[in-house]
Amino acid sequence: MTPSYPSSRPVALVTGASRGIGRAIALDLGRTHHVVLVGRDRASLESTQGELPDASVLVLDVADEASVDAADLPEEVDVLVHSAGVSGGTTVAEEDRAHWRTTFEVNVFGVAHLTARLLPAVRAAGGTIVLINSGAGLFSTPGGAVYSASKFALRTFADTLREEERENGVRVVSVHPGIVDTEMGHGAISDGGHPERMLQPETIAAGVRAAVDAPPEAQFEMMSIRPSLSPKG
Ligand code: NAP
């Protein structure tokens, strides 16, 4: 049975809400929305929930087709944010097929499947779908083929979805951050890189907030958020 979300607030469903960028987005949207916090780790999701006035927890592995099909999802969704994602990889010569598969299962197939399941709910609300992509969805570097290919696929998915849903009053936003100060970001610079140039997860959340709050006649189709290299304020 589909649960009712007993809240007078608009509903935002955020995947990857247990930590990192998704958590920051959930905390920001939680100022105005009832947030459905999605991830695999119940304890971390409940910790985020504890910081919000009005939120619920949905434990879900987005790569698990059966669990997405069985999930109790809201009937109206004003904002759907896909932040759950995995990274990592090596050169094409050294990549193994299992890693290609697991990355695409989370970063692409999981997003596509959950989006399809939630589209009626997003249409019902005239809502906004936000896909947390990456700079790696705009350009690729050595050792990044798997992650980049998944994020390029996600960008194409966003572009197609945006055109398909334009007439249905659904907005689709593709957000492309540089390196962000999260577990994943630290993994990305562990063998070199510039920790001082990391963006904060709250900065990405502010970009998402701007896209969500944009007047209804406008949509922020693509947002590339890069370090300014100015001193942090
Ligand atoms: P993170 O700190 O590693 O967090 C990843 C999140 O994804 C966690 O909440 C994790 O939840 C969730 N997740 C992973 N696999 C999942 C699955 N199968 N089912 C459900 N949830 C799953 O990463 P992050 O830095 O916040 O990254 C968030 C998004 O931003 C990703 O899409 C990433 O590609 C993108 N991005 C990150 C950076 C960066 O530098 N950090 C830069 C550009 C783009 P649990 O493990 O608790 O289930």
Coordinates of C-alpha atoms and ligand atoms in Angstrom, one line a residue:
M1 CA 0.0 0.0 0.0
T2 CA 1.3 3.5 -0.8
P3 CA 1.8 5.4 2.5
S4 CA 0.3 8.8 2.9
Y5 CA 2.8 11.4 3.9
P6 CA 0.9 13.3 6.6
S7 CA 2.3 16.7 5.9
S8 CA 0.9 20.0 4.6
R9 CA 4.3 20.7 3.1
P10 CA 5.3 19.9 -0.5
V11 CA 7.3 16.7 -0.8
A12 CA 10.9 16.3 -1.8
L13 CA 12.4 12.8 -2.3
V14 CA 16.2 12.8 -2.1
T15 CA 18.4 9.8 -2.8
G16 CA 21.8 9.6 -1.2
A17 CA 20.5 11.5 1.7
S18 CA 22.6 9.6 4.3
R19 CA 25.7 11.6 3.7
G20 CA 27.6 14.0 1.4
I21 CA 25.8 16.1 -1.2
G22 CA 22.4 14.4 -0.8
R23 CA 22.4 15.0 2.9
A24 CA 23.2 18.7 2.5
I25 CA 20.4 19.0 -0.1
A26 CA 18.0 17.2 2.2
L27 CA 18.8 19.5 5.1
D28 CA 18.3 22.6 2.8
L29 CA 15.1 21.4 1.2
G30 CA 13.9 20.4 4.7
R31 CA 13.4 24.1 5.6
T32 CA 10.4 24.2 3.3
H33 CA 9.5 20.6 2.3
H34 CA 8.6 17.3 3.8
V35 CA 11.7 15.3 2.8
V36 CA 11.7 11.6 2.1
L37 CA 15.3 10.5 2.8
V38 CA 16.4 7.6 0.6
G39 CA 19.5 5.4 1.0
R40 CA 20.7 2.0 2.2
D41 CA 21.9 2.9 5.7
R42 CA 18.9 3.4 8.0
A43 CA 20.9 4.7 11.0
S44 CA 22.5 7.5 8.9
L45 CA 19.1 8.4 7.3
E46 CA 17.6 8.6 10.8
S47 CA 20.4 10.8 11.9
T48 CA 19.5 13.2 9.0
Q49 CA 15.9 12.9 9.9
G50 CA 16.6 13.9 13.5
E51 CA 17.9 17.3 12.2
L52 CA 14.7 18.0 10.2
P53 CA 11.3 19.2 11.4
D54 CA 9.3 17.1 8.9
A55 CA 11.0 14.1 7.2
S56 CA 10.6 10.3 6.6
V57 CA 13.0 7.5 5.9
L58 CA 12.9 5.1 3.0
V59 CA 15.6 2.5 3.0
L60 CA 16.2 1.5 -0.5
D61 CA 19.1 0.2 -2.7
V62 CA 18.5 2.1 -5.9
A63 CA 20.4 -0.6 -7.8
D64 CA 18.1 -3.3 -6.7
E65 CA 15.2 -3.4 -9.2
A66 CA 12.9 -5.5 -7.0
S67 CA 13.3 -3.3 -4.0
V68 CA 12.6 -0.2 -6.1
D69 CA 9.4 -1.9 -7.5
A70 CA 8.3 -2.8 -4.0
A71 CA 9.0 0.6 -2.4
D72 CA 6.2 2.6 -0.9
L73 CA 6.5 5.8 -2.8
P74 CA 4.6 9.1 -2.3
E75 CA 1.7 9.9 -4.7
E76 CA 2.9 13.5 -5.2
V77 CA 6.5 14.6 -5.4
D78 CA 7.3 18.2 -5.9
V79 CA 11.1 17.7 -6.0
L80 CA 12.9 14.5 -6.9
V81 CA 16.7 14.7 -6.3
H82 CA 18.9 11.8 -7.5
S83 CA 22.2 12.2 -5.5
A84 CA 23.0 8.6 -4.8
G85 CA 26.0 7.6 -6.8
V86 CA 29.3 5.7 -6.9
S87 CA 32.6 6.6 -8.4
G88 CA 36.1 5.2 -8.7
G89 CA 37.9 3.4 -11.5
T90 CA 41.1 2.8 -13.3
T91 CA 42.4 2.8 -16.8
V92 CA 40.4 1.2 -19.6
A93 CA 43.1 -1.4 -19.9
E94 CA 42.7 -2.4 -16.2
E95 CA 39.0 -2.0 -15.7
D96 CA 36.9 -5.1 -15.2
R97 CA 33.4 -5.7 -16.5
A98 CA 31.9 -6.1 -13.0
H99 CA 32.9 -2.5 -12.1
W100 CA 31.3 -1.2 -15.4
R101 CA 28.1 -3.0 -14.4
T102 CA 27.9 -1.9 -10.7
T103 CA 28.6 1.7 -11.6
F104 CA 25.9 1.8 -14.3
E105 CA 23.5 0.0 -12.1
V106 CA 23.6 2.8 -9.5
N107 CA 24.4 5.9 -11.6
V108 CA 22.3 5.2 -14.6
F109 CA 19.9 2.2 -14.4
G110 CA 18.8 3.0 -10.8
V111 CA 18.1 6.6 -11.7
A112 CA 16.2 5.7 -14.8
H113 CA 14.1 3.1 -13.0
L114 CA 13.2 5.2 -9.9
T115 CA 12.4 8.2 -12.2
A116 CA 10.0 6.1 -14.3
R117 CA 8.3 4.8 -11.1
L118 CA 8.0 8.4 -9.7
L119 CA 7.0 10.2 -12.9
P120 CA 3.3 10.1 -12.3
A121 CA 3.8 11.5 -8.8
V122 CA 6.1 14.3 -10.2
R123 CA 3.7 15.1 -13.0
A124 CA 0.8 15.3 -10.5
A125 CA 2.8 18.0 -8.6
G126 CA 4.2 19.8 -11.6
G127 CA 7.5 19.0 -10.0
T128 CA 11.2 19.4 -10.6
I129 CA 13.7 16.5 -11.1
V130 CA 17.3 17.2 -10.2
L131 CA 20.1 14.9 -11.3
I132 CA 23.4 15.3 -9.5
N133 CA 25.8 14.7 -12.3
S134 CA 29.5 15.8 -12.3
G135 CA 32.1 17.7 -14.2
A136 CA 32.9 14.1 -15.3
G137 CA 29.6 14.2 -17.2
L138 CA 31.0 17.1 -19.3
F139 CA 34.6 16.0 -19.9
S140 CA 36.7 12.9 -19.2
T141 CA 40.2 12.3 -17.9
P142 CA 42.5 9.3 -17.9
G143 CA 41.3 6.7 -15.4
G144 CA 37.8 8.1 -15.5
A145 CA 36.1 6.1 -18.3
V146 CA 33.6 4.1 -16.2
Y147 CA 32.5 7.0 -14.0
S148 CA 32.5 9.5 -16.9
A149 CA 30.6 7.2 -19.2
S150 CA 28.0 6.8 -16.5
K151 CA 27.7 10.5 -16.0
F152 CA 27.6 11.2 -19.8
A153 CA 24.8 8.7 -20.0
L154 CA 23.0 10.4 -17.1
R155 CA 23.3 13.8 -18.9
T156 CA 21.8 12.4 -22.1
F157 CA 19.1 10.8 -19.9
A158 CA 18.4 14.3 -18.4
D159 CA 18.3 16.0 -21.8
T160 CA 15.8 13.4 -23.2
L161 CA 13.6 13.4 -20.1
R162 CA 13.5 17.2 -20.1
E163 CA 12.2 17.3 -23.7
E164 CA 9.7 14.4 -23.0
E165 CA 8.3 16.0 -19.9
R166 CA 8.3 19.7 -20.9
E167 CA 4.6 19.5 -22.0
N168 CA 3.8 17.8 -18.7
G169 CA 5.0 20.7 -16.6
V170 CA 8.0 18.8 -15.2
R171 CA 11.3 20.6 -15.0
V172 CA 14.6 18.6 -15.3
V173 CA 17.8 20.0 -13.9
S174 CA 21.3 18.6 -14.5
V175 CA 23.8 19.7 -11.8
H176 CA 27.5 19.3 -12.6
P177 CA 29.8 19.9 -9.5
G178 CA 33.5 20.0 -9.4
I179 CA 35.2 18.1 -6.5
V180 CA 33.1 18.4 -3.4
D181 CA 34.2 17.9 0.2
T182 CA 32.6 14.5 0.9
E183 CA 33.8 10.9 1.2
M184 CA 33.6 10.5 -2.5
G185 CA 35.5 13.8 -3.2
H186 CA 38.3 12.9 -0.8
G187 CA 38.6 9.5 -2.6
A188 CA 38.9 11.4 -5.9
I189 CA 41.9 13.5 -4.7
S190 CA 43.6 10.8 -2.6
D191 CA 46.4 10.4 -5.0
G192 CA 46.9 14.1 -5.8
G193 CA 44.6 17.1 -6.2
H194 CA 43.7 20.2 -4.3
P195 CA 41.8 19.8 -1.1
E196 CA 41.7 23.6 -0.8
R197 CA 39.8 23.9 -4.0
M198 CA 36.9 21.6 -2.9
L199 CA 33.4 22.9 -3.0
Q200 CA 31.2 22.5 0.1
P201 CA 28.2 20.2 -0.1
E202 CA 26.1 23.1 1.1
T203 CA 27.2 25.1 -2.0
I204 CA 25.7 22.4 -4.2
A205 CA 22.6 22.4 -2.1
A206 CA 22.3 26.2 -2.6
G207 CA 22.4 25.6 -6.4
V208 CA 19.7 23.0 -6.1
R209 CA 17.6 25.4 -4.0
A210 CA 18.0 28.1 -6.7
A211 CA 16.7 25.7 -9.4
V212 CA 13.8 24.5 -7.2
D213 CA 12.8 28.1 -6.3
A214 CA 13.1 29.4 -9.9
P215 CA 9.8 30.9 -11.2
P216 CA 7.6 28.3 -12.9
E217 CA 8.1 29.7 -16.3
A218 CA 11.9 29.0 -16.1
Q219 CA 14.0 25.9 -15.6
F220 CA 17.7 25.8 -14.9
E221 CA 18.5 23.1 -17.4
M222 CA 22.2 22.6 -16.7
M223 CA 24.2 24.0 -13.8
S224 CA 28.0 23.7 -13.8
I225 CA 29.4 24.5 -10.3
R226 CA 33.2 24.9 -10.3
P227 CA 35.6 26.3 -7.7
S228 CA 36.1 30.0 -8.1
L229 CA 39.6 29.8 -6.6
S230 CA 38.8 32.9 -4.5
P231 CA 39.5 32.7 -0.8
K232 CA 36.7 30.9 1.1
G233 CA 34.3 33.3 2.8
Ligands
NAP1 P1 29.1 10.1 -1.0 O1 29.5 11.0 0.1 O2 30.0 8.9 -1.3 O3 27.6 9.6 -0.8 C1 27.1 8.8 -1.8 C2 25.6 8.6 -1.4 O4 25.0 7.7 -2.4 C3 25.4 8.0 0.0 O5 24.3 8.6 0.6 C4 25.1 6.6 -0.4 O6 24.2 6.0 0.6 C5 24.3 6.7 -1.7 N1 24.3 5.5 -2.4 C6 25.4 4.9 -3.1 N2 25.0 3.7 -3.6 C7 23.6 3.6 -3.4 C8 22.7 2.6 -3.7 N3 22.9 1.5 -4.4 N4 21.4 2.8 -3.3 C9 21.1 3.9 -2.5 N5 21.9 4.9 -2.2 C10 23.2 4.7 -2.6 O7 29.1 10.9 -2.4 P2 28.7 12.4 -2.7 O8 30.0 13.1 -2.9 O9 27.7 12.9 -1.8 O10 28.1 12.2 -4.1 C11 26.7 12.4 -4.4 C12 26.5 12.6 -5.9 O11 27.3 13.7 -6.4 C13 27.0 11.4 -6.7 O12 26.1 11.2 -7.7 C14 28.3 11.8 -7.3 O13 28.6 11.2 -8.5 C15 28.1 13.3 -7.5 N6 29.3 14.1 -7.5 C16 30.2 14.1 -6.4 C17 31.4 14.9 -6.4 C18 32.4 14.9 -5.3 O14 33.5 15.4 -5.5 N7 32.0 14.4 -4.1 C19 31.6 15.7 -7.6 C20 30.7 15.7 -8.6 C21 29.6 14.9 -8.5 P3 24.5 4.7 1.5 O15 25.9 4.2 1.1 O16 24.4 5.2 2.9 O17 23.4 3.8 1.1

